Amino acid sequence: MSQIPVRPAATSGIDSDTLSVRAVAAIEPSSELLDRALAGWERFLGTFETTSDE
């Protein structure tokens, strides 16, 4: 599993004495992950039987 890159949260207007360690995750899925998700979604949709419009 790959590590999620993080960057420190903005601290403007926050007292540094009361500030705990905080981080905002920059989550950006890779193009490979998006391609795999799309292929899985298409396989899932293919499992449904189509109904005839009678």
Short mmCIF file of C-alpha atoms in Angstrom, two decimals:
data_model
loop_
_atom_site.label_atom_id
_atom_site.label_comp_id
_atom_site.label_asym_id
_atom_site.label_seq_id
_atom_site.Cartn_x
_atom_site.Cartn_y
_atom_site.Cartn_z
CA MET A 1 0.00 0.00 0.00
CA SER A 2 1.40 3.41 -0.89
CA GLN A 3 1.87 6.26 1.55
CA ILE A 4 -0.48 9.24 1.40
CA PRO A 5 1.46 12.52 1.15
CA VAL A 6 0.51 15.07 3.81
CA ARG A 7 1.20 18.73 4.33
CA PRO A 8 0.83 20.79 7.52
CA ALA A 9 -2.50 22.56 7.96
CA ALA A 10 -2.61 26.36 7.80
CA THR A 11 -2.16 27.84 11.27
CA SER A 12 -3.03 31.51 10.78
CA GLY A 13 -5.10 32.83 13.69
CA ILE A 14 -4.45 29.76 15.86
CA ASP A 15 -2.53 29.98 19.12
CA SER A 16 0.57 27.79 18.72
CA ASP A 17 0.39 26.76 22.41
CA THR A 18 -2.96 25.03 21.86
CA LEU A 19 -2.14 23.71 18.41
CA SER A 20 -1.83 19.96 18.23
CA VAL A 21 -0.15 18.13 15.38
CA ARG A 22 -2.50 18.37 12.41
CA ALA A 23 -2.11 17.44 8.78
CA VAL A 24 -4.26 17.70 5.70
CA ALA A 25 -3.97 14.73 3.37
CA ALA A 26 -3.56 15.57 -0.29
CA ILE A 27 -5.47 12.62 -1.72
CA GLU A 28 -5.18 12.25 -5.46
CA PRO A 29 -5.85 8.82 -6.96
CA SER A 30 -3.42 7.68 -9.62
CA SER A 31 -4.55 7.27 -13.21
CA GLU A 32 -3.96 3.51 -12.85
CA LEU A 33 -6.37 3.37 -9.91
CA LEU A 34 -8.99 5.37 -11.82
CA ASP A 35 -8.63 3.07 -14.85
CA ARG A 36 -9.03 -0.02 -12.65
CA ALA A 37 -12.10 1.49 -10.95
CA LEU A 38 -13.69 2.31 -14.31
CA ALA A 39 -13.04 -1.21 -15.61
CA GLY A 40 -14.56 -2.69 -12.45
CA TRP A 41 -17.58 -0.41 -12.73
CA GLU A 42 -18.12 -1.45 -16.35
CA ARG A 43 -17.86 -5.14 -15.37
CA PHE A 44 -20.39 -4.53 -12.59
CA LEU A 45 -22.83 -2.83 -14.95
CA GLY A 46 -22.42 -5.71 -17.40
CA THR A 47 -23.81 -8.13 -14.80
CA PHE A 48 -27.30 -6.68 -15.09
CA GLU A 49 -29.68 -8.28 -17.53
CA THR A 50 -31.40 -5.87 -19.87
CA THR A 51 -35.17 -5.99 -20.06
CA SER A 52 -37.01 -5.79 -23.34
CA ASP A 53 -39.29 -2.80 -23.83
CA GLU A 54 -42.53 -4.65 -24.48
#
